[in-house]
Coordinates of C-alpha atoms and ligand atoms in Angstrom, one line a residue:
X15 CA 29.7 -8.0 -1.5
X16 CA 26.2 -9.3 -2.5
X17 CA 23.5 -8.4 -0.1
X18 CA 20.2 -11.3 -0.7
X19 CA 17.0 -8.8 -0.9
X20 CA 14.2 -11.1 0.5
X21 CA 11.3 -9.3 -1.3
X22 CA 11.9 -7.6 -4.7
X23 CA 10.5 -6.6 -8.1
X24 CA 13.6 -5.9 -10.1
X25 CA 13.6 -8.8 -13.1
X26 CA 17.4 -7.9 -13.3
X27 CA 18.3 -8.5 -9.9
X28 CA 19.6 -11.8 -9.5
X29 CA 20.4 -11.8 -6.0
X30 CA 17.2 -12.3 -4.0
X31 CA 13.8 -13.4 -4.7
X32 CA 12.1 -12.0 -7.5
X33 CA 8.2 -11.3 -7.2
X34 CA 6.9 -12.8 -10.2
X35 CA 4.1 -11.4 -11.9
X36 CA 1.1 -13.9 -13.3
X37 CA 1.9 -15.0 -16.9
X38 CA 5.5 -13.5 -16.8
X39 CA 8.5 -15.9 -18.1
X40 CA 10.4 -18.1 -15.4
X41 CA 13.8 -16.4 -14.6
X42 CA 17.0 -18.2 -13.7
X43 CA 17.2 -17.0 -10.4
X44 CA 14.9 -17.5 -7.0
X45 CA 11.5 -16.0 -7.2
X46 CA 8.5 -16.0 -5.5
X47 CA 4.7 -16.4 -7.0
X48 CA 1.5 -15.4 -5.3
X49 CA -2.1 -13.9 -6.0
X50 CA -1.8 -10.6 -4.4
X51 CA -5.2 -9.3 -2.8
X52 CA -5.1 -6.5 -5.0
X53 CA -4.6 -9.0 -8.2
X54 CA -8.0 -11.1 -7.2
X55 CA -10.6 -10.4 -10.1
X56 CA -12.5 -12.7 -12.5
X57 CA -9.8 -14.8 -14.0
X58 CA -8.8 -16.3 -10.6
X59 CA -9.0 -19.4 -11.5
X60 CA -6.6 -19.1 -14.3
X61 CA -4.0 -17.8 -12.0
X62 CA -4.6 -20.2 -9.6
X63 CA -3.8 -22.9 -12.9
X64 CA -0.9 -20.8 -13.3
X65 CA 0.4 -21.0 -9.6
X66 CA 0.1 -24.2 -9.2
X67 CA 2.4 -25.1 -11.8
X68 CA 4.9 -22.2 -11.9
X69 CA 5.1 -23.4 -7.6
X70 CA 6.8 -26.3 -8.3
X71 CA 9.7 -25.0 -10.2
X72 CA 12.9 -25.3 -8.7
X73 CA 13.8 -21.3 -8.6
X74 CA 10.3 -20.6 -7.3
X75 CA 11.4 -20.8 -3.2
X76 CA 8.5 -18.9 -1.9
X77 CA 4.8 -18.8 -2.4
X78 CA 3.8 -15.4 -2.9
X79 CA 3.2 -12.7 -1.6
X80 CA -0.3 -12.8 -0.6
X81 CA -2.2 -12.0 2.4
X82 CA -4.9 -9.9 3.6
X83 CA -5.5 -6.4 3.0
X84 CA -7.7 -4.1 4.8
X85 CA -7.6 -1.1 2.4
X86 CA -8.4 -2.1 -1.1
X87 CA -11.9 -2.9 -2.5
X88 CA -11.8 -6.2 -2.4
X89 CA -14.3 -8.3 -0.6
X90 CA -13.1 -9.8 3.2
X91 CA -14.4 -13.1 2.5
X92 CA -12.8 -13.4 -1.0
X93 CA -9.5 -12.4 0.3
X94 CA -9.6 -14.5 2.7
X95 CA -10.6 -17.8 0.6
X96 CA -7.7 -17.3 -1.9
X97 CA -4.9 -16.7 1.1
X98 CA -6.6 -20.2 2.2
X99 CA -5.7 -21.6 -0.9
X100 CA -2.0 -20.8 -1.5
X101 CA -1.5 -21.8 1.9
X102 CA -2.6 -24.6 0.7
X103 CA -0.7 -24.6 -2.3
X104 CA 2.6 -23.8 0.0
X105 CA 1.4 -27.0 3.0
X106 CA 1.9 -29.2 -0.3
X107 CA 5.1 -28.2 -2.2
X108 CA 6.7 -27.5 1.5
X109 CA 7.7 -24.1 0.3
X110 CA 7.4 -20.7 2.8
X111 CA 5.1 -18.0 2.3
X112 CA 5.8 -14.5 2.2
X113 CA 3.0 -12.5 3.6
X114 CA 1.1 -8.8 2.5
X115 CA -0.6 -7.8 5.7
X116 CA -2.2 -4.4 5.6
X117 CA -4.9 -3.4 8.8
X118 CA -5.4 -7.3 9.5
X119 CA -3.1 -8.9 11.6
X120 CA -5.5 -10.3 13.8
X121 CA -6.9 -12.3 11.0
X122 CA -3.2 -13.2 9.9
X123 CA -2.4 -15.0 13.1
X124 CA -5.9 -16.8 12.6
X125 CA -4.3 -18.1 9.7
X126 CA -1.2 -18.8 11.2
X127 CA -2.4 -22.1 12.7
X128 CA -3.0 -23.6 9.0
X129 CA -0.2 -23.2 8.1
X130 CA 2.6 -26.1 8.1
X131 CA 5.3 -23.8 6.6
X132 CA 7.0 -20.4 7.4
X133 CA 5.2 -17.5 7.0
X134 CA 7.2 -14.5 6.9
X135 CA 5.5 -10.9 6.8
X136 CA 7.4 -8.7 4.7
X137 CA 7.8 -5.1 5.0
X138 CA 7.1 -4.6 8.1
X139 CA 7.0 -1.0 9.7
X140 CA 4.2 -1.3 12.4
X141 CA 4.2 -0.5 16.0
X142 CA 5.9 -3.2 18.6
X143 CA 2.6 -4.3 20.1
X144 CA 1.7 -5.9 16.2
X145 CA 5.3 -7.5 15.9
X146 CA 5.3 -8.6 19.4
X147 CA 2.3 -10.4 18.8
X148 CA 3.8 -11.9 15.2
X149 CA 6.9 -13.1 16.9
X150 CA 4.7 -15.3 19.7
X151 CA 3.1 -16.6 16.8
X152 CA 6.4 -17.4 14.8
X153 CA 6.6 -15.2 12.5
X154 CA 9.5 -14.1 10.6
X155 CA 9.5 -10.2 9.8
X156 CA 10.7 -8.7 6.5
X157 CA 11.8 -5.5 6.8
X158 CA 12.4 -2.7 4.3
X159 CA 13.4 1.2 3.9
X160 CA 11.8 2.6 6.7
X161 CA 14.4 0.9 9.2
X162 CA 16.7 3.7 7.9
X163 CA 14.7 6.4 9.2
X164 CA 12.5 5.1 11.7
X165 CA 12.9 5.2 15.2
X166 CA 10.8 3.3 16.5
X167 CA 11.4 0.4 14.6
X168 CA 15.3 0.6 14.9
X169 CA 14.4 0.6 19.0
X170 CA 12.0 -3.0 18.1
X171 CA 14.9 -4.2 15.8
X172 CA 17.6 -3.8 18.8
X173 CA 15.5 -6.6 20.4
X174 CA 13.7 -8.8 17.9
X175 CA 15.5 -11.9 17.7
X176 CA 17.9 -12.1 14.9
X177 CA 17.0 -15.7 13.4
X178 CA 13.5 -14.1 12.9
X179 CA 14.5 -11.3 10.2
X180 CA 15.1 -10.8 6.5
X181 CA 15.7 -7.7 4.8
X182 CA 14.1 -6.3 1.5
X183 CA 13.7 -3.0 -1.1
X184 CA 10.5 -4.2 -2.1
X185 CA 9.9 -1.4 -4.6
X186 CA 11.9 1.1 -3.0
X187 CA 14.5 2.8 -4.4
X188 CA 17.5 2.5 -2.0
X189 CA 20.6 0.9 -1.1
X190 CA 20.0 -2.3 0.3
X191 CA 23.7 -2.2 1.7
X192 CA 22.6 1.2 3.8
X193 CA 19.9 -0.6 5.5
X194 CA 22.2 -4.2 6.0
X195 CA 25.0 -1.9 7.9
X196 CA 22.1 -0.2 10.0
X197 CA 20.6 -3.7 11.4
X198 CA 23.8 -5.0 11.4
X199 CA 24.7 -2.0 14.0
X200 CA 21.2 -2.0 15.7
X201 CA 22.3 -5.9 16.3
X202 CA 25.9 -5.0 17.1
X203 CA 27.3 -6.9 14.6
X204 CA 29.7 -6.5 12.0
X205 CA 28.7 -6.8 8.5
X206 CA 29.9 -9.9 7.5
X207 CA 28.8 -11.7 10.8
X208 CA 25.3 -10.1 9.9
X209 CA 25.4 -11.3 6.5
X210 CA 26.1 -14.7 7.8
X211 CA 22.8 -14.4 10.5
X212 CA 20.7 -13.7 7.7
X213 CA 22.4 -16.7 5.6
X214 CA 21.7 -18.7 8.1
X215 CA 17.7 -17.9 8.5
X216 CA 17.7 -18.4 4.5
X217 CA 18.7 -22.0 5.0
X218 CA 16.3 -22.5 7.3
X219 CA 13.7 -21.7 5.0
X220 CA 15.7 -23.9 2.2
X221 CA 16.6 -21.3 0.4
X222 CA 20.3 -22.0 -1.2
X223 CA 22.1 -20.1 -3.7
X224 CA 23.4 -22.6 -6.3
X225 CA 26.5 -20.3 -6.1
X226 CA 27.2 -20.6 -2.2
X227 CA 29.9 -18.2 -2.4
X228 CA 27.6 -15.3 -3.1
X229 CA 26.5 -15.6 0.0
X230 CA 29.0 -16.6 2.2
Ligands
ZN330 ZN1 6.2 -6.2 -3.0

């Protein structure tokens, strides 16, 4: 059984979407490509050359991820320009955007309202005042490892609507079928009908597998 990890950065996982890094080769699988706040420094122009080609590949499904962070030395101002522009980027090639929020979710719904396409926040592990607010504002929610051992956002899970979430390792190092059998619980759900849920929200992004099967 293949579980579809949302947000990833293993090369050799081919089942998922694949965080590409700037200047990397195109792989043969779904992948997402972004300027990452932390990756903003004087040669942004040449990865913005470089996402607005490598965006209109067939495998690249997501734009991303990019966002706003509150804790790394990067001026607010800049960050906030170059999420403006791959929204931009995404509100032309029709693709979603998966989102790195860290200490400025206010600012994120701002940003919301530009948006024409999904934005989905991934990793999410914050308290359910902060992904209250995201789900008013239509966000979908990522979520990762700490599901497995957090309390708190098992009891949001229970009641966050199920067309609203995907499920990532990001860069942990885990068993993405633990943490599909624990939402699939927190949802009461069997696996399989889980699996199907979260099939379901990928199409609604667009996001196919040429090989239905794997995820069916
Ligand atoms: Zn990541």
């Amino acid at each position: 059984m293949n579980f579809f990890d949302f947000h990833h950065h293993q090369p050799e996982n081919k089942f998922g979407i694949y965080n590409l890094r700037f200047g990397e080769a195109v792989p043969d699988h779904f992948f997402s490509a972004g300027i990452h706040p932390d990756s903003i420094s004087e040669n942004i122009e040449e990865q913005f050359s470089w996402l607005n080609e490598i965006s209109k590949q067939k495998n690249c499904v997501a734009i991303g991820e990019c966002g706003l962070d509150g804790l790394i030395d990067v001026e607010e101002k800049l960050q906030e320009s170059v999420f403006e522009r791959q929204i931009a980027i995404a509100n032309a090639i029709g693709k979603p955007i998966i989102i790195h929020c860290v200490k400025r979710f206010s600012q994120l719904i701002h940003f919301k309202k530009k948006s024409k396409v999904p934005m989905i926040v991934h990793g999410f592990n914050k308290r359910k005042t902060i992904g209250d607010d995201l789900l008013q504002h239509d966000f979908f929610l990522s979520f990762g490892k700490s599901v497995l051992h957090n309390v708190n956002l098992q009891d949001f899970l229970k009641d966050f609507p199920i067309e609203k979430i995907f499920l990532e390792t990001d860069s942990a190092d885990f068993e993405l079928k633990d943490l599909y059998e624990k939402v699939a619980e927190l949802k009461n759900l069997n696996l399989q009908e889980f699996r199907l849920k979260i099939t379901e929200n990928l199409r609604f992004l667009n996001i196919i597998a040429e090989n239905e099967e794997k995820l069916a």
